[in-house]
XYZ file of C-alpha atoms in Angstrom:
386
model
C -0.083 0.315 -0.030
C 1.411 3.126 -0.773
C 2.118 5.902 1.788
C -1.165 8.607 1.917
C -0.119 11.242 -0.099
C 0.018 15.238 1.474
C -3.304 16.760 0.489
C -5.020 13.334 2.460
C -6.726 14.808 5.532
C -3.953 13.908 8.301
C -4.990 11.166 10.652
C -4.719 10.890 14.413
C -3.929 7.979 16.752
C -6.082 7.967 20.119
C -2.689 8.493 22.077
C -2.155 11.567 20.350
C -5.675 13.312 19.787
C -5.536 12.543 23.485
C -2.887 14.205 24.133
C -4.180 17.406 21.802
C -7.225 17.533 24.016
C -5.596 17.757 27.080
C -3.210 20.866 25.927
C -6.156 22.342 24.457
C -7.732 22.260 27.958
C -4.777 23.702 29.232
C -4.586 26.539 27.247
C -8.598 26.991 27.596
C -8.674 26.605 31.704
C -4.826 27.124 32.439
C -5.830 28.182 36.305
C -7.894 27.494 39.465
C -11.870 28.621 38.474
C -15.434 28.615 39.961
C -18.037 25.787 39.050
C -21.673 25.621 40.059
C -23.869 23.132 40.411
C -25.718 20.262 42.065
C -23.902 17.218 44.297
C -24.959 13.699 42.492
C -23.854 10.543 44.052
C -21.296 11.508 46.184
C -19.534 8.674 48.247
C -16.693 9.180 50.645
C -14.418 5.796 51.072
C -12.234 4.593 53.538
C -9.106 6.340 51.561
C -10.242 9.728 52.722
C -10.798 11.003 49.504
C -14.323 12.221 48.249
C -16.105 11.701 45.013
C -19.316 13.425 43.598
C -21.071 14.165 40.430
C -22.008 18.058 40.075
C -24.227 17.975 37.708
C -26.660 21.078 36.235
C -29.409 20.003 33.598
C -28.333 16.731 31.683
C -24.961 17.790 32.207
C -22.169 16.226 34.549
C -18.671 16.266 35.478
C -17.101 14.212 37.957
C -15.468 15.817 40.776
C -12.248 14.130 43.157
C -11.902 16.037 46.682
C -8.182 14.636 47.355
C -7.729 13.871 51.439
C -5.077 16.632 50.726
C -7.826 19.371 50.073
C -9.970 17.876 52.243
C -9.021 20.018 55.087
C -9.042 23.320 53.542
C -12.755 22.699 52.526
C -13.582 21.132 56.319
C -11.912 24.881 56.954
C -13.983 26.688 55.464
C -17.006 24.670 55.897
C -16.726 25.142 59.925
C -15.921 28.852 59.260
C -19.815 28.604 58.050
C -20.809 27.595 61.508
C -21.699 24.257 60.445
C -24.333 25.899 58.386
C -23.790 24.084 54.854
C -23.069 20.134 54.711
C -21.972 18.318 51.161
C -24.834 16.092 50.296
C -26.692 14.694 47.588
C -28.901 17.351 46.168
C -27.205 20.498 47.471
C -26.197 23.137 45.168
C -22.661 24.217 45.468
C -19.983 26.426 44.229
C -17.144 25.238 44.126
C -12.907 26.151 43.294
C -12.130 23.421 41.072
C -8.874 22.980 39.120
C -9.504 21.344 35.019
C -8.059 17.976 35.132
C -7.759 15.439 31.870
C -6.836 11.730 32.059
C -5.619 10.942 28.633
C -5.281 7.585 29.296
C -10.211 7.091 29.472
C -10.449 10.580 27.660
C -12.093 12.130 30.183
C -12.526 15.321 32.156
C -12.744 15.290 35.603
C -12.339 18.259 38.261
C -10.452 18.604 41.738
C -12.418 20.310 43.925
C -10.035 22.879 45.917
C -12.396 25.081 48.156
C -16.400 25.809 48.839
C -18.010 29.134 48.731
C -20.537 28.448 52.069
C -22.271 31.759 50.764
C -23.277 30.797 47.668
C -24.839 27.981 48.669
C -26.988 29.341 51.803
C -27.900 32.281 49.528
C -29.271 29.979 47.146
C -31.560 27.772 49.507
C -32.979 31.375 51.270
C -33.523 32.902 47.467
C -35.749 29.722 46.882
C -37.031 29.824 50.050
C -38.242 33.140 49.781
C -40.075 32.386 46.294
C -41.377 29.462 47.697
C -43.093 31.746 50.875
C -44.261 34.429 48.566
C -46.410 31.775 46.320
C -47.720 30.324 49.259
C -48.474 33.183 50.844
C -50.303 34.511 47.504
C -52.229 31.643 47.374
C -53.693 31.695 51.125
C -51.918 28.886 52.459
C -49.972 30.502 55.046
C -53.547 31.062 56.839
C -55.150 27.777 56.022
C -53.710 25.099 58.863
C -53.969 27.897 62.025
C -57.641 28.604 60.663
C -58.107 24.476 61.899
C -59.316 24.487 65.021
C -57.140 22.406 67.743
C -58.721 19.458 69.993
C -59.003 21.009 73.764
C -57.791 17.559 74.981
C -55.132 16.292 71.991
C -54.351 13.109 73.400
C -54.545 11.280 70.063
C -51.282 12.118 68.189
C -49.829 11.212 65.002
C -46.369 11.433 65.536
C -43.649 12.152 62.263
C -39.831 11.270 62.173
C -37.394 8.889 62.635
C -38.585 6.267 65.116
C -34.836 5.520 66.671
C -34.224 9.233 66.472
C -33.408 11.056 69.919
C -36.147 13.285 68.721
C -38.596 10.696 69.031
C -37.324 10.047 72.397
C -37.198 13.840 73.629
C -40.954 14.144 72.226
C -42.301 10.771 73.573
C -40.299 11.227 77.154
C -41.877 14.640 77.488
C -45.911 13.456 76.965
C -44.841 10.297 79.395
C -43.441 12.228 81.810
C -46.810 14.198 82.086
C -49.141 11.546 83.661
C -51.539 12.185 80.893
C -53.033 8.888 78.973
C -51.731 9.543 75.163
C -52.426 7.343 71.876
C -49.543 7.893 69.545
C -49.003 6.640 66.451
C -45.461 6.734 65.065
C -45.014 7.446 61.219
C -41.478 6.184 60.936
C -40.017 8.417 57.759
C -36.252 9.684 56.717
C -35.781 13.604 57.508
C -33.293 13.965 55.987
C -31.341 13.168 51.993
C -32.722 12.577 48.652
C -35.177 10.261 49.621
C -36.472 12.464 52.994
C -39.211 13.932 50.836
C -41.005 11.279 49.223
C -40.805 9.759 52.814
C -42.068 12.600 54.979
C -45.032 12.496 52.242
C -45.496 8.795 52.653
C -45.783 9.249 56.435
C -48.246 11.816 56.283
C -50.141 10.081 54.077
C -50.237 6.916 56.245
C -51.610 9.415 59.157
C -54.515 11.242 57.227
C -56.966 8.614 57.803
C -55.997 7.931 61.672
C -57.931 8.347 64.801
C -55.660 11.247 65.996
C -56.401 14.573 67.053
C -53.266 16.217 65.992
C -49.808 15.639 63.644
C -46.276 16.583 64.855
C -43.500 16.542 62.720
C -40.170 16.620 64.481
C -36.770 16.361 64.101
C -33.374 17.297 65.792
C -31.086 19.903 64.628
C -28.588 20.039 62.027
C -27.025 22.060 59.073
C -29.061 24.653 56.937
C -28.882 21.574 54.122
C -30.139 19.095 56.359
C -33.235 21.048 57.205
C -33.561 21.881 53.850
C -36.299 18.824 53.268
C -38.301 21.198 54.865
C -38.130 23.590 53.012
C -39.524 21.973 49.691
C -42.798 22.637 47.607
C -44.060 18.857 47.806
C -43.301 19.531 51.855
C -45.501 23.057 52.456
C -47.834 22.421 50.180
C -48.739 18.752 51.568
C -48.966 20.359 55.369
C -50.784 23.928 54.495
C -53.476 21.645 52.989
C -53.485 19.069 55.466
C -56.836 18.247 56.837
C -55.719 17.557 60.664
C -53.732 19.861 62.659
C -50.165 19.922 62.150
C -47.011 21.126 64.858
C -43.544 21.172 63.941
C -40.610 20.866 66.300
C -37.389 21.103 63.636
C -34.210 21.914 64.571
C -32.716 24.059 66.740
C -34.053 27.075 68.315
C -32.865 29.384 65.576
C -34.220 27.797 62.595
C -37.416 28.417 60.810
C -38.614 26.650 57.651
C -41.066 26.934 55.404
C -42.847 23.729 56.411
C -43.145 25.960 59.650
C -44.782 28.928 58.490
C -47.315 26.858 57.179
C -48.019 24.994 59.766
C -50.428 25.314 62.945
C -48.080 25.894 65.216
C -44.112 26.527 64.873
C -41.919 24.892 68.523
C -38.725 25.405 69.047
C -38.241 22.150 69.486
C -38.557 18.298 69.414
C -39.173 18.381 73.501
C -41.126 21.871 73.215
C -43.651 20.284 70.496
C -44.538 17.671 72.875
C -44.716 20.792 75.655
C -47.275 22.415 73.948
C -49.670 19.223 73.672
C -48.469 18.587 77.578
C -49.614 22.211 78.219
C -53.242 22.613 76.501
C -54.151 18.857 78.329
C -53.386 20.472 81.506
C -55.287 23.964 80.733
C -58.180 21.547 80.079
C -57.877 19.701 83.355
C -57.435 22.861 85.660
C -60.262 24.441 83.699
C -62.640 21.299 84.409
C -62.130 20.811 88.053
C -62.384 24.848 88.310
C -65.752 24.576 86.482
C -66.418 21.163 88.916
C -66.133 23.579 91.861
C -67.642 26.008 90.944
C -71.151 23.755 89.965
C -70.155 22.017 93.533
C -70.908 25.397 95.235
C -73.997 26.743 93.104
C -75.734 23.376 93.526
C -75.501 23.879 97.179
C -76.807 27.184 97.579
C -79.665 26.302 95.575
C -80.593 23.040 96.868
C -82.711 22.389 99.667
C -80.484 21.056 102.761
C -82.879 18.329 103.411
C -83.054 17.440 99.829
C -79.362 17.548 100.324
C -80.178 15.013 102.690
C -82.011 12.800 101.687
C -79.890 12.421 98.927
C -77.107 11.702 100.737
C -78.691 8.725 102.348
C -79.521 7.849 98.905
C -76.465 7.921 97.798
C -75.057 6.913 100.741
C -77.147 3.250 100.062
C -76.239 3.360 96.432
C -72.953 3.973 96.067
C -71.736 0.656 96.983
C -73.487 -1.321 94.795
C -72.885 1.233 91.821
C -69.213 1.032 92.509
C -69.104 -2.542 93.214
C -70.373 -2.553 89.794
C -67.823 -0.323 88.103
C -64.847 -2.377 90.203
C -65.986 -5.735 88.329
C -66.197 -4.094 85.375
C -62.478 -1.945 85.260
C -61.153 -5.367 86.424
C -62.225 -7.366 83.668
C -61.788 -4.451 81.494
C -58.031 -4.379 82.626
C -57.803 -8.724 82.262
C -58.630 -8.083 78.791
C -56.187 -4.854 78.131
C -53.130 -6.713 79.742
C -53.831 -9.802 77.543
C -54.003 -7.782 74.384
C -50.621 -5.527 75.478
C -47.665 -5.685 73.332
C -45.298 -5.038 76.094
C -46.389 -8.214 77.547
C -46.028 -10.081 74.572
C -42.565 -8.437 73.952
C -41.590 -9.074 77.820
C -42.576 -13.189 76.735
C -39.807 -12.829 74.303
C -41.540 -12.079 71.289
C -40.284 -9.427 68.813
C -41.707 -7.545 66.594
C -39.507 -6.534 63.138
C -39.996 -3.611 60.931
C -38.157 -2.323 57.606
C -36.798 0.618 56.723
C -39.886 2.397 55.645
C -41.949 0.938 58.939
C -43.915 -2.246 57.392
C -44.211 -5.021 59.499
C -42.292 -8.284 58.271
C -44.235 -10.680 58.286
C -42.376 -13.715 56.594
C -38.625 -13.952 54.628
C -40.800 -13.219 51.359
C -40.988 -9.569 52.463
C -37.580 -8.903 52.468
C -34.379 -9.094 50.247
C -30.722 -9.162 51.117
C -29.401 -5.617 52.052
C -32.357 -4.527 53.478
C -32.469 -2.750 56.709
C -34.471 -3.561 59.755
C -35.289 -2.458 62.985
C -37.004 -4.967 65.690
C -38.499 -3.920 68.936
C -37.965 -6.216 71.330
C -38.853 -5.929 75.645
C -35.971 -3.278 76.082
C -35.083 -1.138 73.470
C -34.777 -1.676 69.453
C -32.244 -3.781 67.228
C -31.133 -3.030 63.930
C -29.554 -5.411 61.699
C -29.448 -6.553 57.644
C -30.518 -9.061 55.372
C -27.465 -11.624 54.673
C -29.270 -14.004 53.072
């Protein structure tokens, strides 16, 4: 075969073309630059490096935060007071250096720093626009217009069932001495699955026999609480047919979910405390009215009638008390027979999957599924191997 003539188009080898692309990239982007996008597929392997994709519309670039650069980035995040955390779905503006991997023909970015003000600004901007839309539609006033039951002893609780927030909430209710009936709808309250999980929990409680629904979670970075600034959750709470109380984050945190709720409480403990206070106030008013009625009755009823009624009461009361005592004893026996705590104390347990569904057979799970098992004195977490 004769060699190509000088007039033919040149033919590059793959190595030559990759080298040429690398040269062009180094000339076009010779120094560090800022790039913005949304974090996706973030991973933190044991090596200490951090890997993620920076996505924008239908485009994506691979980003590597080497362990040697991670200390600088962590210092920037720390100066922001812990308000920003790098998680999937977070919008970021990062300082990078463009790298070209010739052997693979692949462009990647080396992360060097992060602009926390950009992330917080984007969150604040999106939050303000959403609040304006909800206000114009009258959705900020719908929940507050609902009437909260005077004795809201039946409570729907949306939170992570194993969280400190759940423990604080339930402990506060229990310490009050009132008889609460709590329906817990387990939900993830941060991360990319949190929005769908909270919405599912609210839907499960929609037809439950509850007087009020409480959404609680502990404090965290501003980016961790971002799920409660999303439009789907805000709208779901605003149009919810049952009064919703929120106890989200720390005292300084206010989310859109707080603004559309029937009442915003500062913390999970404060949320439970608001219910305790309402029931306590009702009991106090009931006691005061009972005493007032009793005083009025004594003044209005003739003393001889009182004496006659007293004799009749002395005669009939023991029989009535005896009947009531037998009924109470019967009900107590029946109640104890179906008490889940007694069942657990006998060695039984209840196992749920990550969505809170009870596992009734091996067919309900698959390898890799996270399980939560409730036993007599606590909960156990496990992973299905086989």
